[in-house]
Coordinates of C-alpha atoms in Angstrom, one line a residue:
Chain A
M1 CA 0.1 0.1 0.0
C2 CA 1.4 2.9 -0.9
D3 CA 0.6 6.5 1.2
H4 CA 2.0 8.4 -1.4
K5 CA 0.6 10.0 -4.0
N6 CA 2.4 9.0 -7.2
I7 CA 1.3 11.8 -9.7
Y8 CA 2.1 9.7 -13.4
L9 CA 0.0 7.2 -12.0
P10 CA -3.5 7.3 -14.4
Q11 CA -6.7 6.1 -13.8
L12 CA -7.6 2.9 -15.3
A13 CA -11.2 3.3 -17.6
T14 CA -13.2 0.8 -19.7
I15 CA -13.4 1.6 -23.7
E16 CA -17.7 1.7 -23.6
A17 CA -18.0 3.0 -27.1
I18 CA -16.1 3.0 -29.9
I19 CA -17.5 5.8 -33.3
D20 CA -15.0 6.0 -36.9
E21 CA -16.1 9.9 -37.1
T22 CA -13.5 9.4 -40.6
P23 CA -11.4 7.0 -42.1
D24 CA -8.2 7.9 -39.7
I25 CA -10.0 9.4 -36.7
R26 CA -11.9 7.7 -33.8
T27 CA -14.0 8.5 -30.7
F28 CA -13.7 6.6 -28.0
R29 CA -16.3 6.4 -24.9
L30 CA -14.7 5.7 -21.3
V31 CA -16.1 4.8 -18.1
F32 CA -13.9 4.9 -15.2
Q33 CA -13.4 1.4 -14.0
D34 CA -13.3 2.7 -9.9
E35 CA -16.8 3.7 -8.7
A36 CA -15.9 6.1 -6.7
V37 CA -13.6 7.5 -9.5
R38 CA -17.2 7.4 -11.7
D39 CA -18.9 9.2 -9.3
T40 CA -16.5 12.1 -8.7
F41 CA -14.3 12.6 -11.4
S42 CA -15.5 16.4 -13.4
F43 CA -13.9 19.0 -15.8
R44 CA -14.3 21.8 -17.7
A45 CA -14.6 22.6 -20.9
G46 CA -11.4 22.8 -22.7
Q47 CA -8.1 20.2 -20.2
F48 CA -7.1 17.4 -21.6
A49 CA -6.0 14.2 -20.3
E50 CA -2.9 12.0 -21.0
Y51 CA -4.5 9.1 -22.1
S52 CA -2.2 5.3 -22.4
A53 CA -2.4 2.7 -24.3
F54 CA -0.2 0.5 -21.3
G55 CA 3.1 -0.9 -23.5
A56 CA 2.8 2.0 -25.8
G57 CA 3.2 4.6 -24.1
E58 CA 0.6 8.4 -23.0
S59 CA -0.5 10.9 -25.7
T60 CA -2.3 13.8 -24.8
F61 CA -5.6 15.0 -26.5
C62 CA -8.3 17.5 -24.8
I63 CA -11.7 16.1 -22.8
A64 CA -14.1 16.3 -26.0
S65 CA -17.5 15.5 -24.3
A66 CA -19.9 17.7 -22.1
P67 CA -18.8 18.6 -18.4
T68 CA -22.7 18.9 -17.5
R69 CA -22.5 15.4 -19.4
A70 CA -21.3 13.1 -16.6
G71 CA -21.0 9.4 -16.3
S72 CA -18.2 9.1 -18.9
I73 CA -15.7 11.3 -20.5
E74 CA -14.9 10.8 -25.0
C75 CA -11.7 12.3 -26.8
C76 CA -11.2 11.8 -30.5
F77 CA -7.9 10.9 -32.1
R78 CA -6.8 9.9 -35.3
A79 CA -4.3 7.5 -35.3
V80 CA -1.0 8.9 -36.4
G81 CA 2.0 8.1 -33.8
R82 CA 3.1 5.0 -31.4
V83 CA 0.4 5.2 -28.9
T84 CA -2.3 6.1 -31.1
E85 CA -2.1 3.4 -33.4
A86 CA -1.8 1.1 -30.7
L87 CA -5.3 2.9 -28.9
R88 CA -6.6 2.5 -32.4
Q89 CA -6.2 -1.2 -32.0
L90 CA -7.9 -1.0 -28.0
E91 CA -11.9 -2.3 -29.0
V92 CA -14.7 -1.9 -26.8
G93 CA -14.4 -3.9 -23.7
D94 CA -10.3 -2.9 -23.3
T95 CA -8.9 -0.5 -20.7
V96 CA -7.3 2.5 -21.4
G97 CA -5.1 4.8 -19.2
V98 CA -6.4 8.1 -18.6
R99 CA -4.5 10.9 -16.5
G100 CA -6.2 14.5 -15.7
P101 CA -8.0 16.5 -16.2
Y102 CA -5.0 19.1 -16.5
G103 CA -4.9 22.4 -17.8
N104 CA -6.6 25.8 -17.3
S105 CA -10.1 25.7 -19.0
F106 CA -12.8 28.1 -21.0
P107 CA -14.3 30.5 -18.4
I108 CA -17.5 29.7 -19.8
E109 CA -19.3 32.1 -16.3
E110 CA -17.6 34.9 -18.6
F111 CA -19.8 34.2 -21.8
F112 CA -22.9 33.8 -19.7
G113 CA -25.7 36.7 -22.0
K114 CA -23.1 36.2 -25.1
N115 CA -23.0 35.7 -28.8
L116 CA -20.9 32.5 -29.5
V117 CA -19.2 32.1 -32.7
F118 CA -17.0 29.0 -32.8
V119 CA -14.6 28.2 -35.5
A120 CA -13.2 25.0 -36.2
G121 CA -10.9 22.9 -38.9
G122 CA -10.4 19.7 -38.9
I123 CA -9.9 17.7 -36.0
A124 CA -9.8 20.6 -34.3
L125 CA -13.6 20.6 -33.6
P126 CA -13.4 17.9 -30.2
P127 CA -12.2 20.7 -28.1
L128 CA -14.7 22.9 -28.8
R129 CA -17.8 20.2 -29.3
T130 CA -16.8 20.5 -25.0
L131 CA -17.7 23.6 -25.0
I132 CA -20.6 23.6 -27.2
W133 CA -22.5 20.3 -25.7
Q134 CA -22.1 22.5 -22.7
C135 CA -23.4 25.8 -23.7
L136 CA -26.3 24.1 -25.5
D137 CA -27.3 22.0 -22.1
W138 CA -27.1 25.9 -20.8
R139 CA -28.7 26.8 -23.4
E140 CA -30.8 30.2 -21.5
K141 CA -27.7 31.7 -20.9
F142 CA -25.6 32.6 -24.0
G143 CA -27.0 34.5 -27.2
E144 CA -27.1 33.7 -30.5
I145 CA -24.9 30.4 -31.2
T146 CA -23.1 30.0 -34.5
I147 CA -20.7 27.1 -35.6
V148 CA -17.9 27.3 -38.4
Y149 CA -17.0 24.1 -39.5
G150 CA -15.1 22.7 -41.9
A151 CA -12.3 19.9 -43.8
R152 CA -10.9 19.5 -45.8
T153 CA -13.4 16.4 -47.3
E154 CA -16.7 15.3 -46.4
A155 CA -15.4 12.6 -45.7
D156 CA -13.1 14.2 -43.3
L157 CA -15.2 16.1 -41.2
V158 CA -15.7 14.4 -37.4
Y159 CA -18.9 14.2 -35.1
K160 CA -21.0 14.0 -38.6
R161 CA -24.5 13.3 -36.5
E162 CA -23.9 15.8 -34.2
L163 CA -23.6 18.1 -37.6
E164 CA -26.8 16.7 -38.0
E165 CA -28.1 18.0 -35.4
W166 CA -27.2 21.2 -34.9
E167 CA -28.1 21.9 -38.5
Q168 CA -31.3 20.9 -36.6
R169 CA -32.0 23.2 -33.9
S170 CA -33.6 26.5 -34.6
D171 CA -31.1 27.8 -31.9
V172 CA -28.3 27.2 -34.0
L173 CA -26.6 28.7 -36.7
L174 CA -24.2 25.7 -37.9
V175 CA -21.8 26.5 -41.3
K176 CA -20.5 23.6 -42.4
T177 CA -17.9 23.4 -45.6
V178 CA -15.3 21.5 -47.5
D179 CA -12.4 22.9 -49.0
P180 CA -12.7 23.1 -52.9
G181 CA -12.4 20.0 -54.5
G182 CA -13.4 18.1 -51.0
N183 CA -16.9 17.9 -51.4
G184 CA -19.3 15.2 -53.4
S185 CA -22.6 15.0 -55.0
T186 CA -24.5 15.6 -52.7
W187 CA -23.0 17.6 -50.4
D188 CA -25.1 20.5 -49.4
G189 CA -22.4 23.0 -47.4
K190 CA -20.8 25.6 -48.5
V191 CA -17.5 25.0 -50.8
G192 CA -14.7 27.0 -49.2
F193 CA -11.4 27.2 -46.5
V194 CA -13.0 28.1 -42.6
P195 CA -11.7 31.4 -42.7
N196 CA -13.7 32.7 -45.9
V197 CA -16.9 31.2 -45.0
L198 CA -16.2 32.7 -41.6
E199 CA -16.1 36.1 -43.5
E200 CA -18.8 35.7 -45.8
A201 CA -21.1 34.2 -42.7
A202 CA -20.1 37.5 -40.8
P203 CA -21.2 36.7 -37.7
A204 CA -22.0 39.7 -35.4
A205 CA -19.1 41.2 -33.3
A206 CA -20.9 42.8 -30.5
N207 CA -21.2 40.9 -27.2
S208 CA -20.2 38.1 -29.2
I209 CA -17.4 35.6 -28.3
A210 CA -15.5 34.1 -30.5
L211 CA -13.9 30.6 -29.8
V212 CA -11.2 29.0 -32.5
C213 CA -9.8 25.6 -32.7
G214 CA -8.0 24.5 -35.8
P215 CA -4.0 24.5 -37.7
P216 CA -2.4 26.6 -37.3
I217 CA -2.7 27.9 -40.8
M218 CA -6.5 28.3 -40.5
I219 CA -5.6 30.5 -36.8
K220 CA -3.8 32.4 -38.7
F221 CA -6.0 33.3 -41.0
T222 CA -8.6 33.3 -39.1
L223 CA -8.2 36.0 -37.3
P224 CA -7.5 38.8 -39.3
V225 CA -10.9 37.7 -40.8
L226 CA -11.6 38.1 -36.8
E227 CA -9.9 41.6 -35.8
R228 CA -11.9 42.6 -39.6
L229 CA -15.5 41.7 -38.5
G230 CA -14.3 43.6 -35.3
F231 CA -13.5 40.8 -32.8
A232 CA -11.1 42.5 -29.9
D233 CA -8.7 39.9 -29.3
E234 CA -10.5 39.9 -25.9
A235 CA -13.2 38.6 -27.5
I236 CA -11.2 35.7 -28.6
Y237 CA -10.7 32.4 -28.0
T238 CA -8.5 29.6 -29.0
T239 CA -6.3 26.1 -27.2
L240 CA -2.7 25.6 -27.8
E241 CA -1.7 22.5 -28.8
N242 CA 2.1 22.2 -27.7
R243 CA 3.4 18.7 -27.6
M244 CA 2.8 18.3 -24.0
K245 CA 4.6 14.9 -22.3
C246 CA 3.4 15.5 -18.6
G247 CA 0.8 17.5 -18.8
I248 CA 2.1 19.2 -15.4
G249 CA 4.2 21.5 -15.3
K250 CA 7.1 19.4 -14.8
C251 CA 9.2 18.0 -18.5
G252 CA 9.6 20.9 -20.0
R253 CA 8.5 20.2 -23.2
C254 CA 5.5 22.1 -24.2
N255 CA 6.6 26.0 -23.3
V256 CA 6.3 29.0 -25.6
G257 CA 8.9 30.9 -23.6
N258 CA 7.4 32.1 -20.4
V259 CA 4.2 29.7 -20.4
Y260 CA 3.6 26.2 -20.0
V261 CA 1.2 25.6 -22.3
C262 CA 0.4 22.7 -19.9
K263 CA -0.3 24.7 -16.6
D264 CA -1.7 27.6 -18.4
G265 CA -2.8 26.7 -21.4
P266 CA -4.1 25.4 -23.0
V267 CA -7.0 27.7 -23.4
F268 CA -6.0 31.3 -24.2
T269 CA -7.2 34.5 -25.9
A270 CA -6.2 36.1 -29.7
A271 CA -4.7 38.9 -26.6
Q272 CA -2.3 36.0 -24.8
V273 CA -1.3 35.0 -28.3
K274 CA 0.4 37.3 -29.7
A275 CA 1.7 38.6 -26.6
M276 CA 3.2 35.2 -26.6
P277 CA 7.2 34.7 -28.6
Q278 CA 6.1 33.5 -32.2
E279 CA 7.0 29.9 -31.2
F280 CA 4.5 27.3 -31.3
Chain B
M1 CA 35.3 24.3 14.8
K2 CA 35.1 20.8 14.4
T3 CA 37.4 19.0 11.5
I4 CA 37.0 15.7 10.5
T5 CA 40.4 13.9 9.0
E6 CA 40.4 12.1 5.5
Q7 CA 40.5 8.5 7.0
N8 CA 37.9 8.9 9.2
L9 CA 35.5 10.6 6.7
R10 CA 36.6 6.9 4.7
A11 CA 35.4 5.5 8.3
L12 CA 32.4 7.7 8.0
V13 CA 31.4 5.9 4.4
D14 CA 32.1 3.3 6.5
A15 CA 29.8 3.6 9.7
L16 CA 26.6 5.3 7.2
I17 CA 27.0 2.2 4.9
S18 CA 27.0 -0.2 7.8
D19 CA 24.5 1.5 9.5
G20 CA 22.2 0.6 6.0
K21 CA 22.8 4.0 4.2
R22 CA 23.1 4.3 0.6
V23 CA 26.1 6.4 0.5
V24 CA 26.9 8.2 -3.3
G25 CA 30.0 9.9 -3.8
P26 CA 32.4 10.1 -6.5
R27 CA 35.0 7.6 -7.2
V28 CA 37.2 6.3 -10.1
A29 CA 34.8 4.5 -12.4
G30 CA 37.5 3.3 -15.0
T31 CA 39.0 6.2 -16.8
M32 CA 37.2 8.9 -14.8
T33 CA 35.7 9.9 -11.8
L34 CA 31.6 9.8 -11.3
Y35 CA 29.2 10.2 -8.8
E36 CA 28.2 6.6 -8.2
P37 CA 27.4 4.2 -4.9
L38 CA 30.2 3.4 -2.5
T39 CA 30.9 -0.2 -1.8
G40 CA 33.3 1.7 1.0
G41 CA 34.5 4.9 2.3
A42 CA 38.0 3.6 0.5
E43 CA 36.6 4.6 -2.7
L44 CA 35.9 8.0 -2.5
A45 CA 37.7 9.7 -4.3
L46 CA 37.8 14.1 -3.7
G47 CA 40.9 14.7 -6.6
E48 CA 38.9 15.7 -9.4
L49 CA 34.8 16.9 -10.6
P50 CA 32.9 14.0 -11.0
R51 CA 32.7 14.4 -15.0
R52 CA 28.9 13.7 -14.5
S53 CA 26.5 16.2 -12.2
A54 CA 25.8 15.2 -9.3
K55 CA 21.8 15.1 -10.6
E56 CA 21.2 11.4 -10.3
T57 CA 21.1 10.9 -7.0
F58 CA 17.7 12.8 -7.1
L59 CA 16.7 12.6 -10.8
P60 CA 18.2 8.7 -12.0
L61 CA 18.2 9.0 -15.5
C62 CA 15.2 6.6 -16.0
E63 CA 13.2 5.3 -13.5
T64 CA 10.4 3.7 -13.0
I65 CA 7.1 5.7 -12.2
L66 CA 4.4 2.1 -12.3
T67 CA 4.2 -0.8 -14.1
Y68 CA 1.2 -2.4 -15.7
E69 CA 0.4 -6.3 -16.6
Q70 CA -2.1 -6.7 -19.2
G71 CA -4.4 -9.0 -19.3
K72 CA -7.4 -9.9 -22.1
E73 CA -9.9 -9.1 -18.6
A74 CA -7.7 -6.5 -17.0
V75 CA -5.6 -4.1 -16.4
H76 CA -3.0 -4.3 -12.7
L77 CA -1.3 -1.3 -12.5
G78 CA 1.7 -1.5 -10.2
D79 CA 2.9 1.6 -8.3
V80 CA 6.0 2.8 -7.0
D81 CA 6.9 3.8 -4.4
P82 CA 9.6 6.5 -3.6
V83 CA 8.8 5.6 0.3
R84 CA 10.6 2.7 -0.2
L85 CA 13.7 4.3 -1.9
P86 CA 16.8 4.4 1.2
E87 CA 18.1 6.9 3.0
T88 CA 21.1 8.2 0.8
V89 CA 24.2 10.4 2.3
L90 CA 25.9 11.7 -0.7
I91 CA 29.1 12.7 0.0
G92 CA 32.0 14.5 -1.1
A93 CA 29.5 17.0 -3.7
R94 CA 31.0 20.0 -4.9
P95 CA 29.2 23.4 -4.4
C96 CA 28.0 23.5 -8.5
D97 CA 26.9 20.3 -8.4
V98 CA 24.5 20.8 -4.7
A99 CA 23.5 24.2 -5.7
A100 CA 21.1 22.7 -8.2
A101 CA 19.2 20.7 -5.8
P102 CA 17.1 23.3 -4.2
V103 CA 16.8 25.0 -7.8
L104 CA 15.3 22.2 -9.0
D105 CA 12.7 21.8 -5.9
A106 CA 10.9 24.6 -7.4
V107 CA 9.6 22.9 -10.5
F108 CA 9.3 19.6 -8.5
S109 CA 7.1 21.0 -6.2
W110 CA 5.1 23.5 -8.0
D111 CA 1.1 22.9 -8.0
Y112 CA 1.7 18.8 -8.2
R113 CA 4.3 17.5 -6.8
D114 CA 7.0 14.8 -7.9
E115 CA 7.4 13.2 -4.7
F116 CA 10.0 10.8 -6.8
F117 CA 11.9 13.6 -6.8
L118 CA 10.6 14.9 -3.3
E119 CA 11.6 11.8 -1.1
R120 CA 14.8 11.6 -2.6
R121 CA 15.4 14.8 -1.8
R122 CA 14.1 14.7 1.4
K123 CA 15.9 11.6 2.1
T124 CA 19.1 12.8 1.3
T125 CA 21.7 14.1 3.8
I126 CA 24.0 16.2 1.6
I127 CA 28.0 16.5 2.3
G128 CA 29.1 19.3 0.0
L129 CA 33.1 19.9 -0.3
A130 CA 34.2 22.7 -1.0
C131 CA 36.2 23.0 -4.6
T132 CA 40.1 23.4 -4.7
G133 CA 40.1 22.1 -8.2
G134 CA 38.5 23.4 -11.2
D135 CA 39.7 24.2 -14.8
D136 CA 38.7 27.1 -17.0
A137 CA 35.6 25.8 -17.6
C138 CA 34.4 26.9 -14.5
F139 CA 32.4 29.7 -13.8
C140 CA 30.3 29.1 -10.6
T141 CA 31.5 32.4 -9.5
A142 CA 30.0 34.1 -12.5
M143 CA 26.9 32.4 -11.1
G144 CA 26.8 34.6 -7.8
L145 CA 28.4 30.8 -6.4
S146 CA 31.6 30.2 -5.3
P147 CA 33.7 27.8 -4.8
A148 CA 32.9 27.9 -0.8
D149 CA 29.2 27.7 -1.3
S150 CA 27.0 25.6 1.0
T151 CA 24.0 26.1 -0.8
G152 CA 21.8 23.1 -0.8
S153 CA 24.5 20.8 1.5
D154 CA 23.8 19.9 4.9
L155 CA 27.5 20.0 6.0
F156 CA 30.3 21.6 4.3
L157 CA 33.7 20.2 4.2
T158 CA 36.8 22.4 3.6
P159 CA 39.8 21.5 2.8
L160 CA 42.5 21.8 5.2
K161 CA 46.4 22.1 4.7
G162 CA 47.7 18.9 6.2
G163 CA 44.7 16.4 4.4
S164 CA 41.6 17.4 6.9
F165 CA 38.5 19.3 6.8
R166 CA 36.6 21.3 8.7
C167 CA 33.0 20.8 8.9
D168 CA 29.9 23.1 9.3
A169 CA 26.9 21.6 10.1
I170 CA 24.7 23.9 7.9
T171 CA 20.7 22.4 7.9
D172 CA 19.4 19.9 11.0
K173 CA 20.1 17.4 9.1
G174 CA 24.0 17.7 9.0
T175 CA 23.8 18.6 12.6
A176 CA 21.9 14.6 13.2
L177 CA 24.8 13.5 11.1
L178 CA 27.3 15.0 13.0
A179 CA 25.9 13.8 16.2
A180 CA 25.6 10.5 14.9
H181 CA 29.4 10.1 14.5
A182 CA 30.5 12.4 16.9
G183 CA 33.5 10.4 17.7
L184 CA 35.1 10.7 13.8
F185 CA 35.1 14.6 14.1
A186 CA 37.7 16.2 16.6
D187 CA 38.2 20.0 17.6
G188 CA 40.5 21.4 15.8
T189 CA 41.8 24.3 13.3
G190 CA 43.3 24.7 10.3
E191 CA 44.0 26.6 7.9
P192 CA 41.7 26.3 4.2
L193 CA 43.6 25.2 1.4
P194 CA 43.4 27.8 -2.2
L195 CA 40.3 27.8 -3.9
A196 CA 39.4 27.0 -6.7
E197 CA 39.7 30.1 -9.1
P198 CA 37.0 30.4 -12.0
A199 CA 38.5 32.1 -14.9
L200 CA 35.4 34.2 -14.9
G201 CA 34.4 37.2 -13.1
A202 CA 31.3 38.6 -11.9
L203 CA 28.3 38.7 -14.5
D204 CA 25.4 40.7 -14.9
L205 CA 22.4 38.6 -14.6
E206 CA 20.0 41.7 -14.4
K207 CA 21.5 42.5 -17.4
I208 CA 21.2 39.2 -19.3
R209 CA 17.3 38.1 -18.4
A210 CA 16.5 41.6 -19.4
W211 CA 19.1 41.7 -23.0
L212 CA 17.0 38.2 -23.2
D213 CA 13.5 39.0 -22.6
G214 CA 13.9 41.8 -25.6
H215 CA 16.0 39.4 -28.0
F216 CA 13.5 36.4 -28.6
E217 CA 14.8 36.9 -32.2
D218 CA 18.4 37.8 -33.0
P219 CA 20.9 36.8 -35.2
L220 CA 23.0 35.9 -31.8
W221 CA 21.1 32.5 -32.1
E222 CA 22.1 31.2 -35.8
E223 CA 26.0 32.7 -35.1
I224 CA 25.8 30.2 -32.2
A225 CA 23.7 27.4 -33.0
A226 CA 24.1 26.5 -36.3
R227 CA 26.7 24.7 -35.0
C228 CA 25.4 23.0 -32.3
A229 CA 24.8 18.9 -32.9
G230 CA 21.3 18.6 -30.7
C231 CA 24.1 15.7 -29.1
G232 CA 21.6 16.6 -25.3
A233 CA 25.3 16.3 -24.0
C234 CA 24.9 19.3 -22.1
A235 CA 21.5 18.9 -20.7
F236 CA 22.5 15.4 -19.6
L237 CA 25.6 16.5 -17.9
C238 CA 24.1 19.9 -16.4
P239 CA 22.7 19.6 -12.7
A240 CA 20.4 22.3 -12.9
C241 CA 18.5 20.6 -16.6
H242 CA 16.0 18.9 -16.0
C243 CA 13.3 17.9 -19.1
F244 CA 11.9 14.3 -19.4
D245 CA 9.7 12.2 -21.2
I246 CA 7.3 9.3 -20.5
V247 CA 7.9 6.1 -22.1
D248 CA 6.3 2.4 -21.4
E249 CA 8.9 -0.2 -21.7
G250 CA 8.3 -3.6 -22.3
G251 CA 5.9 -5.2 -24.2
T252 CA 1.7 -5.1 -24.2
A253 CA 1.3 -7.9 -22.0
K254 CA 3.9 -6.5 -19.3
G255 CA 5.7 -4.0 -18.7
A256 CA 7.0 -0.6 -16.8
R257 CA 7.1 3.4 -17.7
R258 CA 9.4 5.1 -16.9
K259 CA 10.1 8.6 -16.3
S260 CA 14.1 9.2 -18.3
W261 CA 16.4 12.2 -19.4
D262 CA 15.1 14.6 -22.5
A263 CA 16.8 17.3 -23.8
C264 CA 15.4 20.7 -25.7
G265 CA 18.3 20.6 -27.8
F266 CA 16.8 17.3 -29.0
G267 CA 15.2 17.5 -32.6
K268 CA 11.8 15.7 -31.8
F269 CA 11.2 17.3 -28.5
T270 CA 8.7 19.6 -29.5
N271 CA 7.5 17.5 -32.9
H272 CA 4.1 17.4 -32.7
A273 CA 1.9 14.1 -34.3
S274 CA 0.8 16.5 -37.1
G275 CA 4.3 17.1 -37.8
H276 CA 4.8 20.6 -37.5
N277 CA 7.4 21.5 -35.5
P278 CA 7.9 25.3 -33.7
R279 CA 11.1 24.9 -32.6
D280 CA 12.6 23.0 -35.9
V281 CA 15.9 24.2 -36.1
Q282 CA 18.6 23.7 -33.5
P283 CA 19.5 27.5 -33.6
Q284 CA 15.4 27.8 -31.9
R285 CA 16.4 25.1 -29.5
Y286 CA 19.6 27.0 -28.1
R287 CA 18.1 29.7 -27.7
N288 CA 15.1 28.1 -26.1
R289 CA 18.0 26.5 -24.2
I290 CA 19.2 29.6 -22.7
M291 CA 16.1 31.3 -22.3
H292 CA 14.6 28.7 -19.7
K293 CA 17.9 28.7 -18.1
F294 CA 18.0 32.5 -17.1
K295 CA 15.1 33.7 -18.0
Y296 CA 12.2 31.7 -18.1
Y297 CA 12.6 29.2 -15.4
V298 CA 13.7 33.1 -13.7
D299 CA 10.4 34.1 -14.1
K300 CA 8.6 31.5 -12.3
F301 CA 10.9 30.6 -9.9
D302 CA 13.3 33.0 -9.4
Q303 CA 15.9 31.2 -9.5
R304 CA 18.9 30.3 -12.3
L305 CA 19.4 26.9 -14.0
C306 CA 22.5 27.2 -14.0
T307 CA 25.2 26.9 -11.5
G308 CA 28.5 27.6 -13.9
C309 CA 29.6 23.9 -13.3
G310 CA 31.0 23.8 -17.0
R311 CA 30.6 21.5 -17.6
C312 CA 28.3 21.9 -21.1
I313 CA 31.9 23.2 -22.0
R314 CA 34.0 20.5 -21.6
A315 CA 31.5 18.1 -23.7
C316 CA 30.4 20.2 -25.9
P317 CA 31.6 17.9 -29.4
V318 CA 31.3 21.9 -31.0
G319 CA 32.7 23.9 -28.7
I320 CA 29.7 26.0 -27.6
D321 CA 30.7 27.7 -24.3
I322 CA 27.7 29.1 -22.7
A323 CA 29.8 31.0 -20.2
A324 CA 30.9 32.8 -23.2
V325 CA 27.6 33.0 -24.9
L326 CA 26.7 35.0 -21.3
E327 CA 29.9 37.1 -21.5
E328 CA 29.0 38.4 -24.9
I329 CA 25.3 39.2 -23.7
N330 CA 26.6 40.6 -21.2
D331 CA 29.1 42.6 -22.7
K332 CA 25.9 44.5 -25.0

């Protein structure tokens, strides 16, 4: 029996469901095996965890499910490396390790009463999806909700079933898009890059918060669009996706200047991001 | 004043080992001197600065943080309890090595507490040794330390002419050790041997920090580090570098998760899964090394990640000299 706290020891969780989002992106729904952990585990939208495939190691992803939906958590990953390939080999009923939640979160209370504009690209929807669902569960606390989401092709869109659900809701405006050439014959969304489609949708900046997650190139071109639309840097939030290992401010890997992304982030305003050395 | 003869210092090592303690000190290992567990006082070799730093006493190159056994039905995790680590005495450690230990306490104890490091720190009594050797690469004085600095030591030895050592208890741990082995120490006086004289004098460390603050983009990084081989020797030999990786070793069925040294000079250190690398060329990595040591860590913990031991200078295969870099910044 150990009487110390091993901060590197994960909790065990069972894969309750596997959803193939795209040919190479997969969602796990995870249930903690320890009943006490299952009952007490809580997190805030924007936080991340370290997920283990034992024998391969740990990998960092956001917690993609909503904090308002207890009982299980979800993560979403693309199989690109040793750990994610090993995770991909797992089946329903298998065990993974989960260490977390870590990092800061979206200050959702500060968004109450405001319009929300979510802008996401490709596999970067999961860090916003956690917040989107929380906001939809607390729908009356927010003004208009706009979601602009794009991927390279129709096949690369994640959470397709939820996109349909959001599309059908009268209290959400979903603008979905694919890159030129990424559309099939039945595609009913926009064709064009996310920043351009966002500019065309032109959500009002007054009393609005923009939440942006995507590949660096998308963020780079989206921030000027938001600026043109009238969004202040303080009203734009994003998450930095630096490589992390320990997740708890020890291993020295994820820093951007003085900022330790795993502890001070991953959620930052555009104003904070612009104040950092441009090394991310 | 308490003193101890060299013979009794060796006897102290034997006594500590007899007491069941792990004693780590400089010993000759092949062609070099290394801090290693001693099997007896006869092995203690105080003549030269050990090739590697003493940080392994607290932060092993590789340590198991958990074990796993994975069957079809379940995974069993085995915790690793640092409480089981033996009481340790680090003896004969140079001030440049000893001073790094309290510096590292800061990162391993803020917010989440890394008990693997902290329990080793708690369980270790440090007997520091004033430095009478040194070479051209030494620059402890430039870092605000000195060859006679007892920072981090529990008991501090100062070599005296004639071969004995003056003993100063610095902490309660040191006092306790002195009391527990009182018979080996004597009251006495003596003239200290001349201390080492590092070549590099004082630097204006605040000025250096201020310069770094405003020169993230500067030709200096390219000038210095274009030739950096990214071998990581500087980080591995440094008493204060503490970056680590976490890896699983063993098969899928059974194995261990280990924490092992890593270095920001390695090309893949910050490589994203996507292939994007925020520090994809060596000058960016070297800049991070300098920034981390003399700005980022100072900003966060009010401590510098450098004690001027000079090992990175001695070991660098392409001759990058951190003291010269600091001097250059200092003179700007």
